[in-house]
Structures are given as C-alpha cells and as structure tokens.
Short mmCIF file of C-alpha atoms and ligand atoms in Angstrom, two decimals:
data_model
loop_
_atom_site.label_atom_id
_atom_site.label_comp_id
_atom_site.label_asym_id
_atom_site.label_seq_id
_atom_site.Cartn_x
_atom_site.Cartn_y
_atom_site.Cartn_z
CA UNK A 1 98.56 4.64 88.02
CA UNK A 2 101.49 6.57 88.85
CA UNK A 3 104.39 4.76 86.93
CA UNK A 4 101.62 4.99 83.82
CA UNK A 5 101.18 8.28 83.64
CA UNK A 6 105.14 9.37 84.24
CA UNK A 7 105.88 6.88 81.32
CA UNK A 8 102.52 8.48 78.94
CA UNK A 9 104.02 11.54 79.73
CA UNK A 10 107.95 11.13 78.52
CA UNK A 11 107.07 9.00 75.81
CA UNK A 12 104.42 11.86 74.10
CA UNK A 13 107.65 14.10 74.55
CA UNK A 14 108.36 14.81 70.90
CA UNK A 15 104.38 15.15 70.58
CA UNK A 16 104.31 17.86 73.52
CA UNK A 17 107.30 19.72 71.32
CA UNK A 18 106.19 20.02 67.82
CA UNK A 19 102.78 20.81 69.46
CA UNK A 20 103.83 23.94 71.82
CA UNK A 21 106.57 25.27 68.70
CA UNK A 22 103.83 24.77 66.17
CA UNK A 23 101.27 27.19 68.45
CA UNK A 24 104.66 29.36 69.52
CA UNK A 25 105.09 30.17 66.17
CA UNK A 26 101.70 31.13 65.02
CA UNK A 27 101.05 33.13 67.72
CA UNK A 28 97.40 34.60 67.82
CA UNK A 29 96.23 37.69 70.18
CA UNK A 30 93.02 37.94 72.33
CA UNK A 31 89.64 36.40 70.68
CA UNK A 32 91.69 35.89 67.66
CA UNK A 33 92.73 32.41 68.27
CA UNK A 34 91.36 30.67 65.72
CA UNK A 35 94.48 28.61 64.30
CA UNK A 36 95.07 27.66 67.81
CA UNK A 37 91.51 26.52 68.85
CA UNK A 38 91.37 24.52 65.51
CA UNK A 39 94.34 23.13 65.46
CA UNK A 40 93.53 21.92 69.76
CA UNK A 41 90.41 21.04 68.98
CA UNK A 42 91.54 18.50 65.88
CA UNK A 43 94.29 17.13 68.23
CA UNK A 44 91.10 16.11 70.70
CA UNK A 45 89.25 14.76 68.05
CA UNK A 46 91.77 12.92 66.54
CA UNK A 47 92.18 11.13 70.23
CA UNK A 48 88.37 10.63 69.94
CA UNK A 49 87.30 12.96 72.62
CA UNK A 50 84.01 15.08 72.53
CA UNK A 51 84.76 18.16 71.33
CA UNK A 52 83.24 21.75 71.98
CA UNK A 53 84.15 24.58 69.97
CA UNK A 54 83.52 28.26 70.35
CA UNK A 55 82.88 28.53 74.18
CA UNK A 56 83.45 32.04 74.82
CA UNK A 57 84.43 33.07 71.40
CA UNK A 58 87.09 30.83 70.39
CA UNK A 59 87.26 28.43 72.96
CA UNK A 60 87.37 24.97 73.29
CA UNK A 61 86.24 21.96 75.41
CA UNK A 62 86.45 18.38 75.49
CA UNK A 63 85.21 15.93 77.98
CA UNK A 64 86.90 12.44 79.10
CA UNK A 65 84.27 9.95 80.08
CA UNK A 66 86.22 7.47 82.71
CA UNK A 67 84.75 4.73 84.72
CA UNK A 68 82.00 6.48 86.57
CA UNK A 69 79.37 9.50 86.31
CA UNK A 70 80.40 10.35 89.60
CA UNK A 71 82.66 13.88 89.61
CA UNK A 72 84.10 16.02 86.85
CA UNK A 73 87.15 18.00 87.21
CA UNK A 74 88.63 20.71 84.85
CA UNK A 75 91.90 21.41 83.18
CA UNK A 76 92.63 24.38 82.43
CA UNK A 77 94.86 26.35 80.15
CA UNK A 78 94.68 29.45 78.32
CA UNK A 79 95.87 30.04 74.18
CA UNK A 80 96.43 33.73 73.72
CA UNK A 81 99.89 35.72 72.86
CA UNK A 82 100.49 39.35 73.37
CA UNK A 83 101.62 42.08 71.69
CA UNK A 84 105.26 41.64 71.74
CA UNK A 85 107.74 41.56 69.08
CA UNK A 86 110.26 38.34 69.66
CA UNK A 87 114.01 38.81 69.75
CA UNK A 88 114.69 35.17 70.35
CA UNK A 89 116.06 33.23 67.04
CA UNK A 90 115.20 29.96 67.71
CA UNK A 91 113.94 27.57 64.75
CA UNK A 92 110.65 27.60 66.52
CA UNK A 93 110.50 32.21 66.74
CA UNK A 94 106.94 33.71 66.07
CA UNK A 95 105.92 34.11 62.21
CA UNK A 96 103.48 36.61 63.28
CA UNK A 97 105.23 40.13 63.11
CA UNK A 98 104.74 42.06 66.68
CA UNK A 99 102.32 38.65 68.71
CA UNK A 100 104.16 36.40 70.43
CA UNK A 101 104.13 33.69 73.04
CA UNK A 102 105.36 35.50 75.49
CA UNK A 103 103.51 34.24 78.80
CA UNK A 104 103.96 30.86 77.89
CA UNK A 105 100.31 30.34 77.10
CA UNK A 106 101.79 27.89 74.21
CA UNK A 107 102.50 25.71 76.88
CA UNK A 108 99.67 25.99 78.94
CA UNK A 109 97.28 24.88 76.36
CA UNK A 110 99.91 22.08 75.32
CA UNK A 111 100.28 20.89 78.71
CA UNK A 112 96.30 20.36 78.84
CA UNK A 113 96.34 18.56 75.41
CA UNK A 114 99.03 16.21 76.46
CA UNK A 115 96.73 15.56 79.60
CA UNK A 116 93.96 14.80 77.83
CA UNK A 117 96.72 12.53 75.49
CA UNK A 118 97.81 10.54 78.83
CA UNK A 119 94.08 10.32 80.43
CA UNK A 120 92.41 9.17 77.31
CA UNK A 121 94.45 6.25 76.81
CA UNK A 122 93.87 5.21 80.67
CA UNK A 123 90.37 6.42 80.51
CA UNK A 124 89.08 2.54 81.54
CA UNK A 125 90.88 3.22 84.97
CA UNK A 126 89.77 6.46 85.34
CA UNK A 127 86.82 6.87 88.15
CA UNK A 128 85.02 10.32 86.98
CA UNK A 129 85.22 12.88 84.10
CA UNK A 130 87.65 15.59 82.94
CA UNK A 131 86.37 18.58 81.12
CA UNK A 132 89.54 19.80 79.16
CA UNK A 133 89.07 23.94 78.99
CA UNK A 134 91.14 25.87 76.20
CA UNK A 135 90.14 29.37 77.71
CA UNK A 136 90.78 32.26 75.25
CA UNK A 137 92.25 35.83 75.87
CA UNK A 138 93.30 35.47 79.18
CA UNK A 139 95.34 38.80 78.13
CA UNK A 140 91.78 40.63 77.93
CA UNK A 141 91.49 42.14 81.77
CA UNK A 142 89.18 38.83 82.53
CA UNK A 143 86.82 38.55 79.43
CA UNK A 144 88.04 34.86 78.74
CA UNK A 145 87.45 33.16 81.54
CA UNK A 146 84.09 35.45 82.17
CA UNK A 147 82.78 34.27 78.52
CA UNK A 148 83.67 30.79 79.09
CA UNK A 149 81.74 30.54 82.47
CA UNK A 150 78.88 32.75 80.42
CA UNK A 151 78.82 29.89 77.97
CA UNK A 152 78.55 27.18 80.42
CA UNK A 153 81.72 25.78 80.42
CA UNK A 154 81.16 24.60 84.74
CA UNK A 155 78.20 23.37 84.28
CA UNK A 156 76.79 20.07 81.95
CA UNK A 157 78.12 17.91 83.31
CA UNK A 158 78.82 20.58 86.34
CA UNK A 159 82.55 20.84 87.27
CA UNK A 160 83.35 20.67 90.86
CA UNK A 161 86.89 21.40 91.02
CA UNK A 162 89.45 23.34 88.58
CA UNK A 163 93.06 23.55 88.02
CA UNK A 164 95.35 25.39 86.17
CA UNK A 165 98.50 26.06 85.27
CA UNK A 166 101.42 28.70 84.22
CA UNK A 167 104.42 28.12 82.91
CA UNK A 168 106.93 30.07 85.79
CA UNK A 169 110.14 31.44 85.65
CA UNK A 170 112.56 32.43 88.79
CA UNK A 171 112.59 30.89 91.19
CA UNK A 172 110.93 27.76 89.80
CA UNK A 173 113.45 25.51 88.03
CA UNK A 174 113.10 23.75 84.96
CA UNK A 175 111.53 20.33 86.22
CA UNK A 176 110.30 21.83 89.76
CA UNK A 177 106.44 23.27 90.16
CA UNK A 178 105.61 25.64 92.78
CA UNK A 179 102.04 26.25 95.06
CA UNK A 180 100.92 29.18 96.90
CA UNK A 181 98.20 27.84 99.47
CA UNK A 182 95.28 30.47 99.58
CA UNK A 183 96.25 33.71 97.54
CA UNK A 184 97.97 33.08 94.25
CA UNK A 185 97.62 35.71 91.88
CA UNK A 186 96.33 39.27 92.60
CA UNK A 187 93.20 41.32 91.65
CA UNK A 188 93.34 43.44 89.28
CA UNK A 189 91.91 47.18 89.42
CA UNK A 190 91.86 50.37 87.85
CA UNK A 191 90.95 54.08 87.98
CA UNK A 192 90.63 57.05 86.11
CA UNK A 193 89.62 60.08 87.69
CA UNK A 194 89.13 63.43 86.61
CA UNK A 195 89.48 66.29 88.96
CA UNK A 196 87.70 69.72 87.70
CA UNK A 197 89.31 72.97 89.33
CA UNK A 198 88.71 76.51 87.55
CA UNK A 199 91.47 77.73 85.39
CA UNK A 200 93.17 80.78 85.30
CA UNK A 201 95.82 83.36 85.90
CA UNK A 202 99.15 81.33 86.88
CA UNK A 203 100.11 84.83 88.89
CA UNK A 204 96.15 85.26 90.20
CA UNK A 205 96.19 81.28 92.34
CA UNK A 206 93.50 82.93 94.41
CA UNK A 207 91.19 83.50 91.50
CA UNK A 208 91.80 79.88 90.35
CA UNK A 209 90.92 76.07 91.96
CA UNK A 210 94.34 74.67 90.87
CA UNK A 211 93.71 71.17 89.90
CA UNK A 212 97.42 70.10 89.97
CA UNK A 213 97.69 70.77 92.74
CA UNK A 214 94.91 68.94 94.24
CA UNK A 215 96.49 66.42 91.67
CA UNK A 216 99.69 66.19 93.91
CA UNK A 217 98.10 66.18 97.45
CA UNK A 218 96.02 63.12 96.03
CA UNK A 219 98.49 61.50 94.39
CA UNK A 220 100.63 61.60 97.75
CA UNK A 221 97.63 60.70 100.03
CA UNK A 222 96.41 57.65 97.62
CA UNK A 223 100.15 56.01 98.86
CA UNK A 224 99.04 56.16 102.09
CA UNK A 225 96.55 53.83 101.74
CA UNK A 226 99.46 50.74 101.10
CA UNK A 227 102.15 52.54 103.54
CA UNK A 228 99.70 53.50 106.87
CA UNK A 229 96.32 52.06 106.39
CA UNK A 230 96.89 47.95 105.27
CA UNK A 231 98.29 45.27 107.16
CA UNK A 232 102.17 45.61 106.15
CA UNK A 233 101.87 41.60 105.77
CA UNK A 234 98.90 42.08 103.11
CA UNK A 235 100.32 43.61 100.26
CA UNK A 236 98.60 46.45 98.29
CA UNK A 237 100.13 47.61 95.57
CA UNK A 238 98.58 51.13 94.45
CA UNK A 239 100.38 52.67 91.13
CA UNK A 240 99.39 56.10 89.64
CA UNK A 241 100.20 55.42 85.85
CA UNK A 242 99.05 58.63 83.91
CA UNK A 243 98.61 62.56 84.81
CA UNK A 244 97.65 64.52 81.98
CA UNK A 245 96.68 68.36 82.16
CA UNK A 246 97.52 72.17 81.80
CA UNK A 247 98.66 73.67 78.58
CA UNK A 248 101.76 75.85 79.02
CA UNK A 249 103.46 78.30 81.84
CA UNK A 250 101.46 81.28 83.00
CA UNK A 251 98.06 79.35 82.73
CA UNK A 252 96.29 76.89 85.70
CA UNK A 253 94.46 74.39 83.46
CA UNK A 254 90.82 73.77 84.14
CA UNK A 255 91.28 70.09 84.79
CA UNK A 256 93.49 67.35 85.69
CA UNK A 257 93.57 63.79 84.70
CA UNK A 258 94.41 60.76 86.55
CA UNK A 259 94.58 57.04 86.00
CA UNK A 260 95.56 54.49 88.38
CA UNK A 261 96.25 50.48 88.49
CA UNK A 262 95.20 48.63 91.89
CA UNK A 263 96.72 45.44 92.84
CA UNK A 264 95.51 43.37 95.85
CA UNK A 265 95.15 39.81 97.37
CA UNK A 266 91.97 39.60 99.49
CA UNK A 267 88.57 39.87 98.38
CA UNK A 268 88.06 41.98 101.60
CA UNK A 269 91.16 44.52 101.01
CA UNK A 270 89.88 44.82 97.22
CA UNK A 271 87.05 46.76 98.43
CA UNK A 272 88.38 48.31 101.55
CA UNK A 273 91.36 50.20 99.24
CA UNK A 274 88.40 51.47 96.66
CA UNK A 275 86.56 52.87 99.29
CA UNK A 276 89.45 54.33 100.54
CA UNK A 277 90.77 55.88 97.22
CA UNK A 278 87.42 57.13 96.54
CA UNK A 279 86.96 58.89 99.73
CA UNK A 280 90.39 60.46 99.69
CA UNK A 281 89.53 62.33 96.22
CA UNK A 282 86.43 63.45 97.73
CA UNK A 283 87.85 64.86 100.92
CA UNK A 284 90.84 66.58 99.07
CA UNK A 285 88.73 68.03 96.31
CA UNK A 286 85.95 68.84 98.69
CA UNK A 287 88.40 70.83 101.02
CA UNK A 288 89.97 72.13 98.69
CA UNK A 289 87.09 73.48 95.95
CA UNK A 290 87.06 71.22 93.23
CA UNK A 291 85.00 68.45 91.83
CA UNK A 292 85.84 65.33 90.22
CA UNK A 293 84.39 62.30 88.04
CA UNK A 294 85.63 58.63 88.86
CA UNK A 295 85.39 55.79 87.31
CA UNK A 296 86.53 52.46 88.64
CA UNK A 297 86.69 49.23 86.77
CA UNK A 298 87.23 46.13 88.80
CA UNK A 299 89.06 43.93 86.50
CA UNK A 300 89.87 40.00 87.00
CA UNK A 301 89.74 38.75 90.97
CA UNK A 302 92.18 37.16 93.28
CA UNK A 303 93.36 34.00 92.28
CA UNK A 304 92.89 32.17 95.39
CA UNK A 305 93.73 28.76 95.69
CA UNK A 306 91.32 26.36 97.61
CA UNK A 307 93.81 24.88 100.60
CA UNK A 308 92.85 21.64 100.32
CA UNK A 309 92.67 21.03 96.78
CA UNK A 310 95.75 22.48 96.88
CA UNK A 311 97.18 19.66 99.26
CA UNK A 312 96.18 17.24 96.84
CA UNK A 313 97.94 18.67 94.20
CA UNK A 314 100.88 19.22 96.54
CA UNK A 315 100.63 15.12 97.92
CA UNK A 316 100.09 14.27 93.91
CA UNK A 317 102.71 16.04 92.85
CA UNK A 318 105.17 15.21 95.70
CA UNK A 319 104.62 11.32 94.45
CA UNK A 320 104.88 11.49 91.03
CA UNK A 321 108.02 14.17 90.55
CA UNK A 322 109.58 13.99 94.06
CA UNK A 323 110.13 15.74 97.01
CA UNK A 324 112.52 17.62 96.03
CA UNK A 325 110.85 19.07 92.94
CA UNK A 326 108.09 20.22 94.82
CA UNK A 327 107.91 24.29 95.97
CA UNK A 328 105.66 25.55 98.51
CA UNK A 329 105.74 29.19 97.29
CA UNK A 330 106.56 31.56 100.07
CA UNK A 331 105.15 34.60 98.46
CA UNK A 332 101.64 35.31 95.92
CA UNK A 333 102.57 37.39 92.62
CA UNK A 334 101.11 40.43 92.10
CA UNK A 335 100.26 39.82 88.60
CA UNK A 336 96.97 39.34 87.62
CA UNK A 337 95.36 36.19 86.07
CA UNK A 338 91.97 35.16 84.71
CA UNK A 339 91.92 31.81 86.18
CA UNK A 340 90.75 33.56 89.76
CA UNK A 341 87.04 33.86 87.94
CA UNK A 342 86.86 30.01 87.88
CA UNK A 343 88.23 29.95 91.47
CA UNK A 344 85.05 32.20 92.68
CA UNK A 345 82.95 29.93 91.32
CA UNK A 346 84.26 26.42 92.42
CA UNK A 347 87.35 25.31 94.31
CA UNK A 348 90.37 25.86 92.32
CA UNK A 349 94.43 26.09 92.44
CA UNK A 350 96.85 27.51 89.76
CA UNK A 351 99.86 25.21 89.67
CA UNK A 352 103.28 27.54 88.52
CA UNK A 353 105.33 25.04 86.58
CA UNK A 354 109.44 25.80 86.71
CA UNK A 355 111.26 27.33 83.76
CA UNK A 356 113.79 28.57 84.89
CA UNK A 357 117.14 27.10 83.48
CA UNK A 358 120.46 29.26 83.66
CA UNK A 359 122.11 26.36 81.53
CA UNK A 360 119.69 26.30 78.65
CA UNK A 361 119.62 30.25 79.03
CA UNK A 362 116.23 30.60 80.17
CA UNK A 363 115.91 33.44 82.90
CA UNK A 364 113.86 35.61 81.26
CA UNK A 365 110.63 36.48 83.02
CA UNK A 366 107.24 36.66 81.52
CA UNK A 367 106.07 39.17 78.89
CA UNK A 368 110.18 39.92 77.63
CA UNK A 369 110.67 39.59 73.94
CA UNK A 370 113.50 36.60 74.79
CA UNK A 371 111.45 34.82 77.18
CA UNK A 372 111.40 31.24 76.32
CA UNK A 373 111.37 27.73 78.02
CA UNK A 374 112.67 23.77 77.44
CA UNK A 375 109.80 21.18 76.86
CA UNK A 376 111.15 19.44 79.59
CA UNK A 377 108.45 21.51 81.73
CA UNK A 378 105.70 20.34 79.86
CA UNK A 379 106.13 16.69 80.58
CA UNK A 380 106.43 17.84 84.38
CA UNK A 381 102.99 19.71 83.38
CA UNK A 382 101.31 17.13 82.17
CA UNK A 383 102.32 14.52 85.19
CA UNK A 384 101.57 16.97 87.79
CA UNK A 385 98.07 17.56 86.28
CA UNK A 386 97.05 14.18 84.88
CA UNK A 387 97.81 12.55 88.00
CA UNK A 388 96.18 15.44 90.04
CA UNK A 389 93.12 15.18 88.38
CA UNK A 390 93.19 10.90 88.72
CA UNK A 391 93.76 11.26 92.26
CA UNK A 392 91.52 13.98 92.82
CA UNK A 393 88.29 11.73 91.49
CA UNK A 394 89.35 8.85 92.81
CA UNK A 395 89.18 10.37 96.55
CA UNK A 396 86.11 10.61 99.02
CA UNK A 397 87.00 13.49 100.68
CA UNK A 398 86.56 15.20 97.38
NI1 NI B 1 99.85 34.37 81.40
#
C-alpha cells in the first residue's frame, strides 16, 4: 500500500501544480470562496466522489466509500487567502488586486484533493471511509471550522478522527514534515476594556480620576501575569495592541481605551490568564477610583494534537518519506488556527509540511507578500496524509 500511494502521489505531480497555481492565482478571502469551492468540488466529482457543497457557507465535502462501514476519518484543509497584496512575480502571482495566498491555504486544500485523487483510485483496498473537508475562512477568528461542525460536517457518517495540515516554513524543509505531540497551535484571545476616570484640570490631578494613568499601572501589571504568575515552561503570550484616549495637554480625559490579544497553549492556562487579567483591572481601578467595562472574546482554541494519533502519523510518515524527513517539533507556535475546534471535538493532529528551501528562494514565513513554496511539498502532503489515513483505518487500536 505504501509503494502505491508514493507512486499515485509523484505521478499526479503536474495535476497537484496547475491545481494549487490555478487556486493561488484566484485568490478568494473569508466566506467568499466560491471559485475555489466550485472549482474543488468539480475536481471530486469528476473522480466520482459524493460531493457536499455549502457546509458552513462555502464549504465542501466528499466522502470515499472503501472496503468496509467500519470507521471514517477526515482530511482536512482550509481555502481562504488574506488580505495581502503579492510582491512575488511568478507566472502563477494573484490576479486578485490586494487577496492573496499567503498562508499557503492553496496548498492545503490541494494537498486534500490530491488525497482524495490517490485514495479513490485504491478505494477497493481501502478498509473504512474518508470524509474529505474543504473548511472555509479559517482567517475568520474560528467561524469556519465552527460553521462546518454547525453543519454537521463530524457527524453522518460520524468522523472519529481528523487531520490536518499547513504548509510550514523555517525550520521545516522542503520535503520534511514536522509534529508537535500535544499542543500545536495556540488559543486565541482578545480584550477590549474601557477604563472610566473623571476628567479634568491637567494642573488640579486631585480633582480628577486620571484614567491614563490607571491605563499604565494596568498595562504594566497585565505583563505580570506571563513574567511572575505562569509556569516559565508554559508560554503565555499577553500583547496590549491599542490605547486610545485624552484630547490635548492641560486636560485629563474622561476615559481610556484598551485592547489586548491573548495567546496561550492549555485549555487550563486559557482561563486561569482571563481571570487573572480581569481581576487585575478591577483591583487597580477599584483602588484607585475608577470604573471600567470589559469585554472578552475567546476566539479559536488550542490546537492540541491527540498523542497517539499523532504516533501514527509520525510511524506513517516515518515509512513512507523516511527517517530522516521526519521532525518531531521541539516547540508549539503561537499562532492561532481553526483546526483546534475539530480537535475539541474528536481526536485530531495538524501535520506542518516543510517549505522551506534557501535554493529555490523560499524563506519567507507565512502572511509576507513574497511568501511562496515548490510543489514538491504537496506530493510529500499528499503521501503523508493518504497513507495516514489508510493506516489509521486499517488499525485496531484505532
Ligand atoms: Ni493558515
């Protein structure tokens, strides 16, 4: 099964290509990837897969039927660009003035169509189902992957194990893949607070609540919460990103603004670093005389990848690339990610597939304007997930 799916994979090559430089240069933003799903969900049909269209908005789904009822397990890749104008010229640059590719979600979505490519033309030899997921605006703080599990997409026939993948740049090399057991990709939080003082005489502070500088002591304190109050090895990353208020000299302004981005790992540190943030604005206000409004939005979770689902892709991926090409990832990323919404639901792991390629001038990271990758890594995508998702149904302990 092995040797087939290596040699399905290089010899749909060309097809992987025109496929990803097609989508990379019609690149479509958020819930507006309608060229994309159509043109995915004709490449399905034309393979004679069930097809699914408009799960979650624009996305689409397709279901291999192998040798058996048994178990179903999902691909997963995402179709959206952002808003980001592209300085690369290549042939293959985005058409669409100020949207482009530039997390590699091209790819992604590729990488599950040539899977679904390989598997369908093995599908007598294949001992369960695969539900093929083409998730939409993954660049929407979670709403993708939320609307696809809205619409279903787990369940019918139910799913009972997901994987994904993202195309990765330094320090994955072109051909490599690397695999973070447990925590892969980090929460993704924010704040905006308002803190209401009374304004004033800049020469009369004792007549006033000076909301700036409550503003300061909080911003200061809030830092505290990464540098004296977490587990140095569990990483927090707290950023204040906006401060907005007073008018001019000679006047304490009324109010302050605030907004703030949380990043975190574990489910459990998530909420312990709210609570904290929240009760560090009401001490300092409280002490100090002023009020404030909060709002907190808790935006996609943790990626965290099931450990050993994730040894199965590691064992898969060890025997069809080699050794050699295979990373255990000593670190998470702190970027946020979608996919952790399917991996609260059912056991999941996000696969990081190597870009990075000094000689072919790829060392860009994600979201830059020249970011850009060989097709080389799709063929490495597709193996690593097609055989994956064989081995994963055709094992008990599953
Ligand atoms: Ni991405």
């Amino acid at each position: 099964m092995k040797e087939k799916i290596s040699k399905k994979a290089e010899e749909i090559k060309s097809f992987l290509t025109e496929f990803r430089r097609d989508l990379h240069q019609y690149p479509e933003l958020s819930f507006e990837e309608v060229r994309t799903s159509e043109k995915i969900a004709q490449a399905l049909r034309d393979m004679g897969l069930e097809v699914q269209t408009g799960v979650g908005k624009t996305g689409v789904v397709a279901l291999l039927k192998g040798n058996s009822e048994d178990k179903v397990i999902g691909l997963r890749g995402d179709m959206d660009a952002l808003p980001v104008e592209e300085r690369n010229q290549t042939s293959y640059a985005s058409k669409h003035k100020g949207v482009m590719h530039a997390c590699g979600h091209d790819g992604h979505s590729t990488i599950i169509l040539g899977a679904a490519r390989v598997l369908h033309s093995l599908r007598d030899e294949i001992p369960g189902n695969v539900k093929f997921i083409f998730q939409p605006a993954e660049e929407a703080g979670g709403k993708g992957a939320a609307g696809m599990i809205q619409d279903g997409v787990l369940t019918n026939p139910k799913v009972s194990a997901i994987l994904g993948v993202h195309m990765w740049p330094a320090p994955i090399r072109l051909g490599q893949i690397g695999l973070n057991y447990g925590p892969s990709m980090a929460a993704s939080d924010s704040f905006s607070l308002k803190i209401i003082g009374k304004g004033g005489h800049a020469a009369l502070p004792h007549m006033t609540i000076d909301p700036i500088v409550i503003a300061s002591q909080i911003i200061n304190m809030i830092q505290l919460i990464a540098s004296r109050m977490i587990d140095p090895l569990d990483p927090v990353v707290i950023s204040i990103d906006l401060v907005h208020g007073g008018t001019r000299h000679n006047i304490i302004a009324n109010e302050v603004e605030l907004r703030g981005t949380v990043r975190t790992l574990l489910p459990e540190t998530r909420t312990y670093v709210r609570e904290r943030i929240e009760k560090i604005i009401k001490g300092v206000t409280e002490a100090l005389g002023a009020t404030y409004e909060l709002t907190y939005l808790l935006g996609v979770a943790p990626t965290l990848n099931e450990p050993a689902l994730t040894q199965l892709v590691e064992e898969a991926s060890r025997e069809i690339l080699g050794d050699d090409q295979v990373l255990r990832l000593p670190h998470p990323h702190m970027t946020g990610e979608d996919f952790g919404a399917f991996c609260q639901t059912i056991p999941g792991t996000f696969i990081k597939i190597g870009v990075h390629s000094p000689e072919k001038g790829h060392i860009h990271p994600l979201h830059s304007p020249y970011f850009d990758f060989d097709e080389e890594a799709l063929v490495t995508g597709v193996k690593t997930v097609a055989y994956a998702a064989v081995k994963y149904l055709s094992q008990d302990r599953f």
